[in-house]
Coordinates of C-alpha atoms in Angstrom, one line a residue:
X52 CA 97.0 105.6 104.4
X53 CA 100.8 105.6 104.0
X54 CA 101.6 104.2 100.5
X55 CA 104.0 101.3 100.6
X56 CA 107.2 101.7 98.5
X57 CA 107.3 98.4 96.6
X58 CA 107.7 96.8 93.2
X59 CA 106.6 93.3 92.1
X60 CA 108.9 90.7 90.6
X61 CA 106.8 87.9 89.2
X62 CA 108.6 84.6 89.1
X63 CA 105.9 82.4 87.4
X64 CA 108.1 81.7 84.4
X65 CA 111.0 80.4 86.7
X66 CA 109.8 79.3 90.1
X67 CA 106.3 78.7 88.9
X68 CA 107.6 76.4 86.2
X69 CA 109.4 74.4 88.9
X70 CA 106.0 73.1 90.0
X71 CA 106.2 69.3 89.5
X72 CA 105.0 68.4 86.0
X73 CA 104.9 72.0 84.7
X74 CA 106.7 73.1 81.6
X75 CA 105.8 76.2 79.6
X76 CA 106.3 76.4 75.9
X77 CA 108.1 79.3 74.3
X78 CA 104.7 80.7 73.1
X79 CA 103.1 80.3 76.5
X80 CA 106.0 82.1 78.2
X81 CA 105.6 85.0 75.8
X82 CA 101.9 85.2 76.3
X83 CA 102.2 85.2 80.1
X84 CA 104.9 87.8 79.9
X85 CA 102.7 90.0 77.7
X86 CA 99.9 90.0 80.2
X87 CA 102.2 90.5 83.2
X88 CA 103.5 93.6 81.3
X89 CA 99.9 94.8 80.7
X90 CA 99.3 94.6 84.5
X91 CA 102.4 96.7 85.0
X92 CA 104.5 94.1 86.9
X93 CA 107.9 95.8 87.3
X94 CA 110.2 92.8 86.9
X95 CA 109.6 89.4 85.2
X96 CA 111.9 86.6 86.2
X97 CA 112.1 84.8 82.9
X98 CA 114.0 81.6 83.8
X99 CA 117.2 79.8 84.7
X100 CA 119.3 80.0 81.5
X101 CA 122.0 77.5 82.4
X102 CA 119.3 74.7 82.7
X103 CA 119.3 74.2 78.9
X104 CA 119.9 75.7 75.5
X105 CA 116.1 76.1 75.0
X106 CA 115.7 77.8 78.4
X107 CA 118.4 80.3 77.5
X108 CA 116.8 81.0 74.2
X109 CA 113.4 81.7 75.9
X110 CA 115.0 84.1 78.3
X111 CA 116.9 85.9 75.5
X112 CA 113.7 86.2 73.4
X113 CA 111.8 87.6 76.4
X114 CA 114.5 90.1 76.8
X115 CA 114.0 91.2 73.2
X116 CA 110.2 91.6 73.4
X117 CA 110.3 95.3 74.1
X118 CA 108.3 95.0 77.4
X119 CA 108.2 97.8 79.9
X120 CA 109.0 95.2 82.6
X121 CA 112.7 94.5 83.4
X122 CA 113.7 91.0 82.6
X123 CA 115.5 89.0 85.3
X124 CA 117.0 85.5 85.4
X125 CA 118.4 83.2 88.0
X126 CA 122.1 82.2 88.4
X127 CA 124.2 80.2 90.7
X128 CA 127.3 82.0 92.0
X129 CA 129.3 80.4 89.1
X130 CA 131.0 82.1 86.2
X131 CA 129.5 79.7 83.7
X132 CA 126.0 80.5 84.9
X133 CA 126.7 84.3 84.8
X134 CA 128.2 84.2 81.3
X135 CA 125.0 82.4 80.1
X136 CA 122.8 85.0 81.9
X137 CA 124.8 87.9 80.5
X138 CA 124.5 86.4 77.0
X139 CA 120.7 86.5 77.3
X140 CA 120.7 90.3 77.5
X141 CA 118.7 90.4 80.7
X142 CA 118.3 93.6 82.8
X143 CA 118.9 91.8 86.1
X144 CA 120.5 88.7 87.3
X145 CA 119.7 87.0 90.6
X146 CA 122.8 85.4 92.1
X147 CA 121.9 83.0 94.9
X148 CA 123.7 81.0 97.5
X149 CA 122.2 78.7 100.1
X150 CA 123.0 80.3 103.5
X151 CA 121.7 78.1 106.3
X152 CA 124.1 75.9 108.1
X153 CA 122.0 72.9 107.0
X154 CA 122.3 73.7 103.3
X155 CA 126.0 74.7 103.6
X156 CA 126.8 71.3 105.1
X157 CA 124.7 69.3 102.7
X158 CA 125.2 71.2 99.4
X159 CA 128.5 72.9 99.6
X160 CA 130.5 71.0 102.3
X161 CA 132.6 74.1 102.8
X162 CA 132.8 76.8 105.5
X163 CA 130.2 79.6 104.9
X164 CA 133.0 82.2 104.8
X165 CA 134.5 80.5 101.8
X166 CA 131.2 80.2 100.1
X167 CA 130.4 83.9 100.7
X168 CA 133.8 85.0 99.3
X169 CA 133.3 83.1 96.1
X170 CA 129.8 84.5 95.7
X171 CA 130.9 88.1 96.3
X172 CA 133.5 87.7 93.5
X173 CA 130.6 86.7 91.2
X174 CA 128.6 89.7 92.3
X175 CA 131.5 91.9 91.3
X176 CA 131.8 90.1 88.0
X177 CA 128.1 90.6 87.1
X178 CA 128.2 94.2 88.2
X179 CA 131.2 94.9 86.0
X180 CA 129.2 93.6 83.0
X181 CA 126.7 96.4 83.5
X182 CA 123.6 94.5 84.6
X183 CA 121.6 94.9 87.8
X184 CA 122.5 92.3 90.5
X185 CA 120.2 90.8 93.1
X186 CA 122.2 88.9 95.7
X187 CA 119.9 86.3 97.1
X188 CA 120.0 84.1 100.2
X189 CA 118.3 80.7 99.7
X190 CA 116.9 79.2 103.0
X191 CA 117.4 82.6 104.6
X192 CA 114.6 81.8 107.1
X193 CA 116.8 79.2 108.7
X194 CA 120.0 81.3 108.6
X195 CA 121.7 83.3 111.3
X196 CA 120.6 86.9 111.1
X197 CA 124.1 88.2 111.8
X198 CA 125.5 86.2 108.9
X199 CA 122.7 87.5 106.6
X200 CA 123.5 91.1 107.6
X201 CA 127.1 90.5 106.8
X202 CA 126.3 89.0 103.5
X203 CA 123.9 91.8 102.5
X204 CA 126.3 94.6 103.5
X205 CA 129.2 93.1 101.8
X206 CA 127.1 92.3 98.7
X207 CA 126.2 96.0 98.5
X208 CA 129.9 96.9 98.8
X209 CA 130.6 94.6 95.8
X210 CA 128.0 96.2 93.6
X211 CA 124.7 94.4 94.3
X212 CA 121.7 96.5 93.6
X213 CA 119.3 94.4 95.6
X214 CA 119.6 91.7 98.3
X215 CA 117.0 89.0 98.7
X216 CA 115.5 87.0 101.5
X217 CA 113.9 83.6 100.7
X218 CA 111.6 81.7 103.1
X219 CA 112.5 78.7 100.9
X220 CA 110.7 76.1 103.0
X221 CA 107.8 78.3 104.0
X222 CA 108.4 78.0 107.7
X223 CA 107.7 81.6 108.9
X224 CA 104.6 83.3 110.3
X225 CA 103.8 87.0 109.7
X226 CA 104.9 88.0 113.2
X227 CA 108.3 86.3 112.7
X228 CA 108.6 87.9 109.3
X229 CA 108.0 91.4 110.7
X230 CA 110.8 91.0 113.2
X231 CA 113.2 89.7 110.6
X232 CA 112.6 92.5 108.2
X233 CA 113.0 95.1 110.9
X234 CA 116.4 93.5 111.9
X235 CA 117.7 93.2 108.3
X236 CA 116.8 96.7 107.2
X237 CA 118.9 98.4 109.9
X238 CA 121.6 100.3 108.0
X239 CA 120.9 98.3 104.8
X240 CA 121.9 100.7 101.9
X241 CA 120.1 98.8 99.1
X242 CA 116.6 97.5 98.7
X243 CA 115.5 94.2 100.3
X244 CA 113.5 91.6 98.3
X245 CA 111.2 89.0 99.8
X246 CA 110.5 85.5 98.3
X247 CA 108.0 83.4 100.2
X248 CA 106.8 79.8 99.8
X249 CA 103.4 78.6 101.0
X250 CA 104.2 75.4 102.9
X251 CA 102.3 76.6 106.0
X252 CA 99.8 78.7 104.0
X253 CA 101.5 82.0 105.0
X254 CA 103.2 83.1 101.8
X255 CA 100.9 86.0 100.9
X256 CA 100.6 87.1 104.5
X257 CA 104.4 87.0 105.0
X258 CA 104.9 88.9 101.7
X259 CA 102.4 91.6 102.7
X260 CA 103.8 91.8 106.2
X261 CA 107.3 92.3 104.7
X262 CA 106.0 95.0 102.4
X263 CA 104.4 96.9 105.3
X264 CA 107.7 96.6 107.2
X265 CA 109.8 98.0 104.4
X266 CA 110.7 95.2 102.0
X267 CA 110.8 96.7 98.5
X268 CA 110.7 93.9 95.8
X269 CA 107.9 91.3 96.3
X270 CA 108.1 88.0 94.6
X271 CA 104.9 86.4 93.3
X272 CA 103.6 83.7 91.0
X273 CA 100.3 83.6 89.1
X274 CA 97.7 81.4 90.9
X275 CA 100.4 80.8 93.6
X276 CA 102.0 78.0 91.7
X277 CA 105.5 76.8 92.5
X278 CA 107.4 74.0 94.2
X279 CA 105.6 71.9 96.7
X280 CA 102.7 74.1 98.1
X281 CA 103.6 77.0 95.8
X282 CA 104.6 80.7 96.2
X283 CA 102.8 84.0 97.1
X284 CA 100.1 84.5 94.5
X285 CA 100.3 87.6 92.3
X286 CA 96.6 88.3 92.4
X287 CA 96.3 88.2 96.2
X288 CA 99.5 90.3 96.7
X289 CA 98.5 92.8 94.0
X290 CA 95.0 93.3 95.6
X291 CA 96.4 93.6 99.1
X292 CA 98.8 96.3 97.8
X293 CA 95.9 98.2 96.3
X294 CA 93.6 98.0 99.3
X295 CA 96.1 98.0 102.2
X296 CA 99.2 99.6 100.8
X297 CA 97.7 102.4 98.7
X298 CA 99.6 101.1 95.6
X299 CA 97.3 101.8 92.7
X300 CA 99.6 101.7 89.6
X301 CA 98.9 98.0 88.7
X302 CA 96.0 97.3 86.3
X303 CA 94.2 94.6 88.1
X304 CA 91.6 94.1 85.4
X305 CA 93.8 91.6 83.7
X306 CA 94.2 89.3 86.7
X307 CA 91.4 86.8 85.8
X308 CA 92.5 86.5 82.2
X309 CA 96.1 85.9 83.3
X310 CA 95.0 83.3 85.8
X311 CA 93.1 81.4 83.1
X312 CA 96.1 81.5 80.7
X313 CA 98.5 80.2 83.4
X314 CA 96.0 77.5 84.6
X315 CA 95.7 76.2 81.0
X316 CA 99.4 76.4 80.3
X317 CA 100.4 74.7 83.6
X318 CA 97.6 72.1 83.6
X319 CA 96.9 73.1 87.2
X320 CA 93.2 74.0 87.8
X321 CA 92.4 76.9 90.0
X322 CA 90.3 75.9 93.1
X323 CA 86.7 77.2 92.9
X324 CA 87.1 79.0 96.2
X325 CA 90.5 80.6 95.4
X326 CA 90.4 84.2 96.3
X327 CA 90.3 86.8 93.5
X328 CA 90.3 84.4 90.6
X329 CA 88.4 81.3 91.7
X330 CA 85.1 80.5 90.0
X331 CA 83.3 81.2 93.3
X332 CA 85.3 84.2 94.3
X333 CA 82.3 86.4 93.5
X334 CA 79.5 83.8 93.7
X335 CA 76.7 84.1 96.3
X336 CA 74.0 81.7 97.4
X337 CA 72.8 82.9 100.8
X338 CA 69.5 84.6 100.6
X339 CA 70.5 87.1 103.3
X340 CA 73.6 88.0 101.3
X341 CA 72.0 88.3 97.9
X342 CA 69.1 90.5 99.3
X343 CA 71.7 92.9 100.6
X344 CA 73.9 92.7 97.5
X345 CA 71.0 93.7 95.3
X346 CA 70.8 96.9 97.3
X347 CA 74.5 97.6 97.7
X348 CA 77.3 95.2 96.4
X349 CA 79.7 96.5 99.1
X350 CA 77.7 94.7 101.8
X351 CA 79.3 91.4 100.9
X352 CA 82.1 92.2 98.5
X353 CA 85.2 93.9 99.7
X354 CA 86.7 93.7 96.2
X355 CA 84.5 94.6 93.2
X356 CA 84.6 91.8 90.6
X357 CA 85.0 94.3 87.7
X358 CA 88.2 95.5 89.2
X359 CA 90.0 92.2 88.6
X360 CA 88.2 91.3 85.4
X361 CA 85.6 89.1 87.1
X362 CA 81.8 88.9 87.3
X363 CA 79.3 88.5 90.2
X364 CA 77.2 85.3 90.2
X365 CA 74.1 84.4 92.1
X366 CA 73.9 80.7 92.7
X367 CA 70.8 78.8 93.7
X368 CA 70.7 76.2 96.5
X369 CA 69.1 75.5 99.8
X370 CA 70.3 78.8 101.2
X371 CA 68.7 80.9 98.5
X372 CA 65.9 83.3 99.5
X373 CA 62.8 84.6 97.7
X374 CA 64.3 88.0 96.9
X375 CA 67.2 86.3 95.2
X376 CA 64.9 84.1 93.1
X377 CA 62.8 87.1 92.1
X378 CA 65.9 89.1 91.1
X379 CA 67.4 86.2 89.0
X380 CA 64.1 85.5 87.3
X381 CA 63.6 89.2 86.4
X382 CA 67.2 89.4 85.1
X383 CA 66.4 86.4 82.8
X384 CA 63.3 88.3 81.5
X385 CA 60.6 86.2 83.4
X386 CA 58.0 88.3 85.2
X387 CA 56.4 85.7 87.5
X388 CA 53.9 86.1 90.3
X389 CA 54.4 85.6 94.0
X390 CA 53.0 82.1 94.0
X391 CA 55.1 81.0 91.1
X392 CA 58.3 82.4 92.7
X393 CA 57.6 80.6 96.0
X394 CA 57.0 77.4 94.2
X395 CA 60.3 77.7 92.3
X396 CA 62.1 78.6 95.6
X397 CA 60.7 75.4 97.3
X398 CA 61.9 73.3 94.4
X399 CA 65.4 74.9 94.5
X400 CA 65.7 74.3 98.2
X401 CA 64.5 70.7 98.0
X402 CA 67.0 69.9 95.2
X403 CA 69.7 71.8 97.1
X404 CA 69.2 69.5 100.1
X405 CA 70.1 66.6 97.9
X406 CA 73.3 68.2 96.6
X407 CA 71.7 68.9 93.2
X408 CA 73.3 71.6 91.2
X409 CA 70.7 74.1 89.9
X410 CA 72.0 74.6 86.4
X411 CA 70.6 77.1 83.9
X412 CA 68.7 74.4 82.1
X413 CA 67.2 73.0 85.4
X414 CA 66.1 76.5 86.3
X415 CA 64.4 77.0 82.9
X416 CA 62.6 73.7 83.4
X417 CA 61.4 74.9 86.8
X418 CA 60.2 78.2 85.3
X419 CA 58.3 76.4 82.6
X420 CA 56.7 74.1 85.2
X421 CA 55.8 77.0 87.3
X422 CA 54.1 78.8 84.4
X423 CA 52.1 75.7 83.6
X424 CA 51.4 73.9 86.9
X425 CA 51.0 76.7 89.4
X426 CA 48.7 78.7 87.2
X427 CA 46.7 75.6 86.6

């Protein structure tokens, strides 16, 4: 396996906080940043300092936490924004302009050449102040490729350390992304970043495709939170890097803990069937599956739950089999006979048909009944 050359920039504290209704406290931002650093995330985008005095203070404090991760912040191509960012002592500033004809017409009402020239002067300004510069194209996925190439090449000439491509409205598919990355990387002298939104459910797939095609910095959010349908989720991207890209330097064992912290701080629950961190990500009900899992967990688990800080769970319902029941009863310390096990299994299936959840207490009741009634 050829190892992908990548780094992760997690944008939970900036783009994730732009999720409608989400606002992280200072303490929550610090806690999230700490766990991101434990995982080994390379860059943490801490916020958008010009938004408010409090936002600038949070970004500055994160810059002074002594983390191994580099701290980045967002900035428009305006001197006021950049002075605010520079005052926060960040390692990197992401200077963005909207690049599609649609955005140029609606937001700037100026020719794109004029917008680009002003932005390039701000790239030079930030570079001259000794911080890393990421020159970012908003709505890049609806922008002429030739203009993007001009923007990126001229940005590099003006001192940009990275250039960034944002699928701002999440309109791309992986095949489209592959072709775009191939086109943009021709003769590009600096690393390319990729920032994907999930409007069509392709954010993670597009991010991983971009990585495989040579994009270097991958943008993620914890639990995939973000504007509208969200961003590429950190946990899914990180696991794909481990298993498909040969990137093993991230400590994935903190992913579940981080997911819970962000879910609580954001007020956005994680769906039970969410990959990697959902409550049912490593839960099994099917009797056929559980029978095989008892022998070898790799039969129905591509990712081992311990790797990401999770646990395997066997659930009981109408699909449960006798071997699963016997295994669960034994693990609970109950040594029951064949007839008792079959009786409990029949009860579980009957209740499962009526959408009854077999809780721990219900199972204990069934065990007690089996010990009394079946023996009698």
